Short mmCIF file of C-alpha atoms in Angstrom, two decimals:
data_model
loop_
_atom_site.label_atom_id
_atom_site.label_comp_id
_atom_site.label_asym_id
_atom_site.label_seq_id
_atom_site.Cartn_x
_atom_site.Cartn_y
_atom_site.Cartn_z
CA MET A 1 276.59 189.03 191.97
CA ALA A 2 278.41 191.05 189.18
CA ILE A 3 279.35 188.02 187.42
CA SER A 4 276.27 186.13 187.76
CA LYS A 5 274.56 189.35 185.90
CA ASN A 6 277.49 189.77 183.31
CA ASN A 7 276.44 185.74 182.41
CA ILE A 8 272.50 186.40 182.42
CA ALA A 9 273.47 189.54 180.22
CA TRP A 10 275.29 187.85 177.72
CA GLY A 11 272.66 184.55 178.01
CA ILE A 12 270.11 186.97 176.48
CA ARG A 13 272.35 188.55 174.20
CA ILE A 14 273.49 185.34 172.28
CA VAL A 15 269.48 184.38 172.14
CA ILE A 16 268.63 187.57 171.10
CA SER A 17 271.51 187.20 168.26
CA PHE A 18 270.42 183.72 167.24
CA LEU A 19 266.70 184.49 166.72
CA PHE A 20 267.79 187.69 164.43
CA LEU A 21 270.40 185.67 162.32
CA LEU A 22 268.33 183.01 162.02
CA SER A 23 265.39 184.94 161.28
CA ALA A 24 267.47 186.92 158.40
CA VAL A 25 268.94 184.06 157.16
CA ALA A 26 265.36 181.86 156.90
CA LYS A 27 264.27 184.68 154.71
CA LEU A 28 267.20 183.60 152.49
CA TYR A 29 265.83 179.84 151.70
CA PRO A 30 265.69 177.52 149.64
CA SER A 31 267.45 181.15 148.16
CA PRO A 32 267.64 184.37 148.29
CA TYR A 33 265.77 186.15 145.48
CA PHE A 34 262.85 183.29 145.78
CA ALA A 35 262.49 183.79 149.41
CA ILE A 36 262.57 187.51 149.29
CA SER A 37 260.12 187.70 146.83
CA THR A 38 258.22 185.51 148.13
CA PHE A 39 258.25 187.75 151.67
CA GLU A 40 257.10 190.64 149.29
CA VAL A 41 254.15 189.28 148.07
CA LYS A 42 252.97 188.05 151.20
CA GLN A 43 253.56 190.33 153.58
CA LEU A 44 254.87 193.35 151.73
CA TYR A 45 252.05 193.58 149.16
CA PRO A 46 249.27 193.39 151.32
CA MET A 47 250.10 196.18 153.46
CA GLY A 48 250.30 198.95 150.22
CA PHE A 49 253.70 198.60 149.31
CA SER A 50 254.12 199.12 145.49
CA GLU A 51 256.24 196.93 143.59
CA SER A 52 258.81 199.37 142.76
CA PHE A 53 259.36 199.93 146.55
CA ALA A 54 258.45 196.94 148.24
CA PRO A 55 262.23 195.07 146.44
CA TYR A 56 263.90 197.65 148.34
CA PHE A 57 262.34 198.06 151.29
CA SER A 58 262.23 193.95 151.82
CA ARG A 59 265.99 194.01 151.33
CA VAL A 60 266.64 196.94 153.57
CA LEU A 61 264.75 195.27 155.96
CA ILE A 62 266.56 191.95 156.18
CA GLY A 63 269.63 193.55 156.51
CA ILE A 64 268.97 195.46 159.17
CA GLU A 65 267.54 192.44 160.80
CA LEU A 66 270.96 190.71 160.06
CA ALA A 67 273.26 193.36 161.55
CA LEU A 68 271.05 193.91 164.80
CA GLY A 69 271.94 189.72 165.23
CA PHE A 70 275.77 190.73 165.34
CA LEU A 71 275.86 194.37 166.97
CA ILE A 72 273.94 193.05 169.99
CA LEU A 73 276.87 190.90 170.25
CA GLN A 74 279.58 194.22 170.69
CA LYS A 75 279.59 196.74 173.09
CA HIS A 76 279.62 199.99 171.20
CA PHE A 77 276.37 202.53 171.69
CA LEU A 78 274.55 198.94 173.12
CA ARG A 79 272.02 200.52 175.64
CA SER A 80 271.39 203.72 173.64
CA ILE A 81 270.78 202.43 169.83
CA ILE A 82 271.28 198.58 169.78
CA ILE A 83 268.82 197.16 172.39
CA PRO A 84 266.31 199.90 172.03
CA ALA A 85 266.30 199.95 168.06
CA THR A 86 265.90 195.93 168.60
CA ILE A 87 263.11 196.16 170.88
CA LEU A 88 261.19 198.75 168.45
CA LEU A 89 261.59 196.39 165.50
CA LEU A 90 260.12 193.66 167.18
CA PHE A 91 257.46 196.01 168.67
CA VAL A 92 256.61 197.06 165.06
CA PHE A 93 256.72 193.12 164.19
CA THR A 94 254.63 192.32 166.70
CA SER A 95 252.01 195.27 166.04
CA HIS A 96 251.24 193.94 162.57
CA LEU A 97 251.05 190.46 163.80
CA THR A 98 248.48 191.33 165.96
CA ILE A 99 246.61 193.19 163.72
CA GLU A 100 246.76 190.90 161.30
CA THR A 101 245.47 188.10 163.73
CA ILE A 102 242.62 190.39 164.68
CA GLN A 103 241.31 190.81 161.08
CA ASN A 104 242.47 187.03 159.70
CA GLY A 105 242.68 184.83 162.87
CA GLY A 106 246.26 183.57 163.71
CA ASN A 107 245.83 180.09 163.95
CA SER A 108 246.74 178.57 160.95
CA GLY A 109 249.19 180.20 157.75
CA ASN A 110 253.14 181.26 157.89
CA CYS A 111 253.72 184.68 159.31
CA GLY A 112 257.21 184.55 157.43
CA CYS A 113 259.30 185.47 160.28
CA PHE A 114 261.52 182.39 159.42
CA GLY A 115 260.75 182.32 156.15
CA SER A 116 259.21 179.15 154.78
CA LEU A 117 262.48 177.14 156.67
CA LEU A 118 260.90 177.19 160.21
CA PRO A 119 256.85 177.89 159.02
CA MET A 120 254.94 179.61 161.94
CA THR A 121 251.72 180.83 162.92
CA PRO A 122 251.38 184.65 164.06
CA ILE A 123 249.84 184.06 167.29
CA GLU A 124 253.07 181.72 168.02
CA ALA A 125 255.66 184.89 166.17
CA ILE A 126 253.37 187.17 168.96
CA LEU A 127 254.68 185.13 171.51
CA LYS A 128 258.19 184.74 170.23
CA ASN A 129 258.46 188.27 170.00
CA VAL A 130 257.22 189.04 173.58
CA ALA A 131 259.27 186.91 174.93
CA ALA A 132 262.25 188.66 173.30
CA MET A 133 261.22 191.93 174.15
CA ALA A 134 260.97 191.06 177.80
CA LEU A 135 264.50 189.57 177.57
CA LEU A 136 265.73 192.88 176.27
CA ILE A 137 264.19 195.09 178.59
CA TRP A 138 265.30 192.91 181.36
CA LEU A 139 269.11 193.34 179.66
CA LEU A 140 268.98 197.23 179.85
CA PHE A 141 268.00 196.56 183.64
CA ILE A 142 270.91 194.12 184.28
CA MET A 143 273.72 195.79 181.87
CA PRO A 144 276.28 197.91 183.41
CA LYS A 145 276.15 201.86 182.02
CA SER A 146 279.13 202.61 179.83
CA ASN A 147 280.98 205.55 178.73
CA GLU A 148 279.08 206.33 175.46
CA LYS A 149 281.78 209.06 174.74
CA LYS A 150 284.52 206.61 173.47
CA ASP A 151 282.43 204.29 171.66
CA ASN A 152 282.70 204.14 168.44
CA PHE A 153 279.68 205.03 166.05
CA TRP A 154 281.42 204.04 162.61
CA LEU A 155 280.99 200.50 163.45
CA LEU A 156 277.12 200.49 163.49
CA THR A 157 277.00 201.82 160.38
CA THR A 158 279.36 199.51 158.63
CA VAL A 159 278.01 196.92 159.90
CA THR A 160 274.37 197.95 159.30
CA LEU A 161 275.52 199.08 155.61
CA ALA A 162 277.64 195.90 154.88
CA SER A 163 274.81 193.50 156.25
CA ILE A 164 272.20 195.31 153.78
CA LEU A 165 274.67 195.80 150.78
CA ALA A 166 274.85 191.62 151.02
CA LEU A 167 271.02 191.59 150.51
CA PHE A 168 271.35 193.62 147.26
CA MET A 169 274.44 191.55 146.13
CA LEU A 170 273.12 188.05 147.30
CA ALA A 171 269.53 188.82 145.59
CA PRO A 172 269.47 191.74 142.89
CA ILE A 173 266.87 193.75 141.97
CA GLN A 174 265.07 192.46 138.61
CA PRO A 175 263.05 194.62 136.50
CA ILE A 176 259.42 194.74 136.93
CA GLU A 177 257.57 191.98 134.60
CA SER A 178 254.05 193.01 133.02
CA SER A 179 251.12 192.45 134.72
CA PHE A 180 249.05 189.68 134.40
CA SER A 181 245.18 189.68 134.60
CA VAL A 182 242.12 187.18 134.64
CA THR A 183 239.07 187.68 133.16
CA THR A 184 235.86 187.53 135.09
CA PRO A 185 232.97 184.97 134.00
CA GLU A 186 231.06 187.35 132.59
CA GLU A 187 233.36 188.09 129.79
CA THR A 188 232.35 185.09 127.30
CA THR A 189 233.61 184.68 123.72
CA ASN A 190 229.97 184.78 122.02
CA ASP A 191 231.26 183.59 119.02
CA THR A 192 232.31 180.00 120.62
CA ILE A 193 229.16 179.50 122.70
CA PRO A 194 228.02 176.00 121.81
CA GLU A 195 225.27 176.43 119.05
CA THR A 196 222.47 173.53 118.82
CA LYS A 197 221.73 173.28 115.34
CA VAL A 198 217.48 173.53 114.10
CA ASP A 199 216.35 173.47 110.48
CA THR A 200 215.36 177.00 109.58
CA LEU A 201 211.56 177.74 108.61
CA LYS A 202 213.03 179.17 105.03
CA THR A 203 212.18 175.69 103.64
CA VAL A 204 208.78 175.23 105.71
CA VAL A 205 206.08 175.18 103.22
CA THR A 206 203.09 173.03 104.80
CA LYS A 207 201.02 173.78 107.86
CA ASP A 208 202.22 170.11 109.59
CA THR A 209 205.88 170.63 108.87
CA VAL A 210 205.76 174.09 110.85
CA LYS A 211 203.76 172.06 113.42
CA LYS A 212 206.53 169.78 113.56
CA VAL A 213 208.91 172.47 113.63
CA ASP A 214 207.46 174.31 116.57
CA GLU A 215 207.20 171.14 119.12
CA THR A 216 211.13 170.47 117.87
CA LEU A 217 212.31 173.89 118.82
CA LYS A 218 209.98 173.54 122.06
CA GLU A 219 212.12 170.40 122.70
CA VAL A 220 215.64 172.23 122.06
CA VAL A 221 214.54 174.96 124.12
CA LYS A 222 214.10 172.04 127.28
CA THR A 223 217.38 170.65 126.23
CA GLU A 224 219.95 171.32 128.86
CA PRO A 225 223.66 172.30 127.81
CA THR A 226 225.98 169.49 128.29
CA GLU A 227 229.19 172.02 128.94
CA PRO A 228 229.59 175.23 129.53
CA ALA A 229 229.60 178.14 127.10
CA ARG A 230 233.33 179.19 126.36
CA HIS A 231 234.79 181.61 128.65
CA LYS A 232 238.77 183.93 128.40
CA SER A 233 240.37 182.32 131.54
CA GLY A 234 243.20 184.54 130.78
CA TYR A 235 245.72 181.96 130.46
CA ALA A 236 245.88 181.30 127.13
CA GLN A 237 248.85 183.63 126.70
CA TYR A 238 251.03 180.50 128.15
CA PHE A 239 248.64 177.86 126.35
CA PRO A 240 246.73 178.69 123.46
CA ASN A 241 243.78 175.86 124.09
CA ILE A 242 243.31 176.29 127.46
CA ASP A 243 239.91 177.41 127.01
CA LYS A 244 238.71 174.81 125.16
CA GLY A 245 237.74 171.77 126.48
CA ARG A 246 238.37 170.41 130.23
CA LYS A 247 241.56 170.89 131.23
CA THR A 248 244.09 170.97 134.96
CA LEU A 249 246.22 174.18 135.05
CA CYS A 250 248.62 173.43 137.36
CA PHE A 251 251.19 175.96 139.20
CA PHE A 252 254.52 174.42 140.57
CA VAL A 253 257.79 175.31 141.58
CA PRO A 254 260.22 172.63 140.78
CA GLY A 255 262.15 172.00 143.90
CA CYS A 256 258.78 172.35 145.95
CA ASP A 257 258.38 168.28 147.22
CA HIS A 258 254.49 169.31 147.91
CA CYS A 259 254.18 170.19 144.10
CA ARG A 260 256.28 166.83 143.17
CA ASP A 261 253.54 164.89 145.18
CA ALA A 262 250.36 166.56 143.78
CA ALA A 263 251.99 165.70 140.06
CA LYS A 264 252.70 162.28 141.06
CA GLU A 265 249.35 161.76 142.11
CA LEU A 266 247.52 163.28 139.01
CA THR A 267 249.65 160.87 136.93
CA GLU A 268 248.60 158.26 138.69
CA LEU A 269 244.19 159.20 138.58
CA ARG A 270 245.35 160.09 134.76
CA LYS A 271 246.31 156.51 134.05
CA THR A 272 242.89 154.90 136.16
CA THR A 273 240.89 157.80 134.27
CA LYS A 274 239.37 158.29 130.87
CA ASN A 275 239.17 160.79 129.09
CA PHE A 276 241.29 162.73 132.10
CA PRO A 277 241.33 166.55 131.72
CA GLU A 278 244.80 167.53 129.91
CA ILE A 279 247.28 168.61 132.12
CA SER A 280 249.39 171.73 131.65
CA ILE A 281 251.88 173.53 134.31
CA ILE A 282 252.81 176.65 134.68
CA PHE A 283 256.42 176.56 136.81
CA MET A 284 258.09 179.27 138.55
CA ASN A 285 261.56 180.46 137.28
CA GLU A 286 263.26 179.01 140.55
CA GLU A 287 265.86 176.24 140.05
CA ALA A 288 264.26 175.65 136.72
CA ASP A 289 267.72 172.81 136.62
CA LEU A 290 265.39 170.25 138.48
CA ILE A 291 262.35 170.18 135.91
CA PRO A 292 263.38 167.36 134.31
CA ALA A 293 263.74 165.79 138.01
CA PHE A 294 260.43 166.79 138.72
CA PHE A 295 258.89 165.30 136.07
CA LYS A 296 260.69 161.71 136.77
CA TYR A 297 259.55 161.88 139.85
CA ALA A 298 256.07 163.08 138.41
CA GLY A 299 255.85 159.64 135.95
CA ALA A 300 255.20 161.53 132.84
CA GLU A 301 255.88 164.56 131.27
CA TYR A 302 253.44 167.48 130.63
CA PRO A 303 253.15 170.94 128.34
CA TYR A 304 254.56 173.65 130.66
CA LYS A 305 255.96 177.54 130.76
CA ILE A 306 258.58 179.19 132.81
CA ILE A 307 257.95 182.60 134.14
CA GLU A 308 259.45 184.93 136.63
CA VAL A 309 259.05 184.83 140.38
CA ILE A 310 256.77 187.53 140.95
CA PRO A 311 255.03 187.41 137.76
CA PHE A 312 254.47 183.39 138.99
CA TRP A 313 253.29 184.88 142.15
CA LYS A 314 250.20 187.13 140.62
CA VAL A 315 249.22 184.46 138.40
CA LEU A 316 249.04 182.15 140.93
CA GLY A 317 246.48 184.51 143.21
CA SER A 318 246.75 186.78 146.02
CA GLY A 319 246.98 185.10 149.83
CA LYS A 320 247.58 181.82 147.09
CA ASP A 321 250.41 179.43 147.85
CA THR A 322 252.04 176.22 145.79
CA PRO A 323 250.95 173.86 144.90
CA GLY A 324 248.22 175.45 142.98
CA ILE A 325 245.84 173.20 141.03
CA LYS A 326 243.02 174.36 139.13
CA TYR A 327 240.34 172.34 137.20
CA LEU A 328 239.19 174.24 134.40
CA TRP A 329 236.21 173.48 131.58
CA ASN A 330 235.95 175.68 128.35
CA GLY A 331 238.14 178.53 130.47
CA ASN A 332 235.86 178.65 133.37
CA GLU A 333 237.18 177.70 136.67
CA TYR A 334 235.37 175.17 138.84
CA LYS A 335 237.77 174.01 141.43
CA TYR A 336 240.82 175.99 142.88
CA TYR A 337 243.21 173.96 145.09
CA TRP A 338 245.80 175.68 146.49
CA GLY A 339 248.48 175.72 149.50
CA ILE A 340 249.20 172.91 151.86
CA THR A 341 246.66 174.01 154.63
CA ASP A 342 242.47 173.98 154.06
CA ASN A 343 242.36 174.54 150.66
CA LYS A 344 245.14 171.81 149.42
CA PHE A 345 244.88 169.51 146.89
CA VAL A 346 242.87 166.57 147.60
CA LEU A 347 242.62 163.67 145.19
CA SER A 348 239.68 161.65 146.16
CA ASP A 349 237.76 165.36 145.78
CA PHE A 350 239.29 165.81 142.75
CA GLU A 351 238.40 162.38 140.96
CA SER A 352 234.54 163.01 141.62
CA LEU A 353 235.01 166.18 140.52
CA ILE A 354 236.43 165.84 137.09
CA ASN A 355 233.60 162.60 136.61
CA LYS A 356 230.90 165.02 137.59
CA PRO A 357 228.46 165.81 134.16
CA TYR A 358 227.92 169.62 133.64
CA SER A 359 224.43 169.31 134.80
CA GLU A 360 225.56 168.71 138.30
CA LEU A 361 228.87 170.57 137.96
CA LYS A 362 227.10 173.86 137.65
CA LYS A 363 224.33 173.18 141.03
#
């Protein structure tokens, strides 16, 4: 019986160790700084963590997760510290996911438990965590009590500190970039609003002429504008002419397969569409060396700017994901596609959108 319990205990420890190690490593995929920054923007910022504190907290948290994956396999302070700490961490994660599920629903989106390597919805993560906590509680009951006076506390601290230090070395904290803001639709540039030219009344000298001009003015008032008033979108710092005419603004990651597919679809549509809205791209500074390969796959090259990871997520927008594609007309935003779920880019919808005249578009 003792042998059977020992085998079960080791089986549980191996399963929990695998889950924690996989979770920590997955949060570093596809590259440590990119993945951790994504974790901060999508998980910590919405919880109220500041930009200055979130980078430290994220690395410490993932470091502890990594350490527990190793420490669950050793014997020192297993019953009194390691197993309770593991249960506590899972409980905190589960509580957060439960609150998020109640507020936002948990049937879609990636909770980030396994980063972008293994997408998992909040409900799936809750079920996984509850099962893991049940196994750990069972482990407490079947494990024999040990004499903790002989246990080595320095082993725990060394493994934990080494794991946290490894995270800071793999993904060094970079300086906070300047903030990015997008103006509201009300903030238009009056000096660039399209004007309808009408002859002034200074040259009018007869009643008949005045009557004709008056009728002309009435017709002008009834005339619908053919394009929207100019608006400051906030992207002129990247592309000076972005607020002039119809534009397609894209937010891509060079190594993102979904981004590449979206760019390729835009290229194909551009070949068959007259007066296609000019394409401009804001790339995340992650694997920027892949940009030539990105354009080769897309089938064409477009004007682009590269910005750092955290500012990129800010420009993309809170809660948004890549690929991001905006349809702008004189700086006014008429459509924003983002992510790969409900709001994803749909070529047929975009084609219909850009072919609509302003009179239909504004309805």
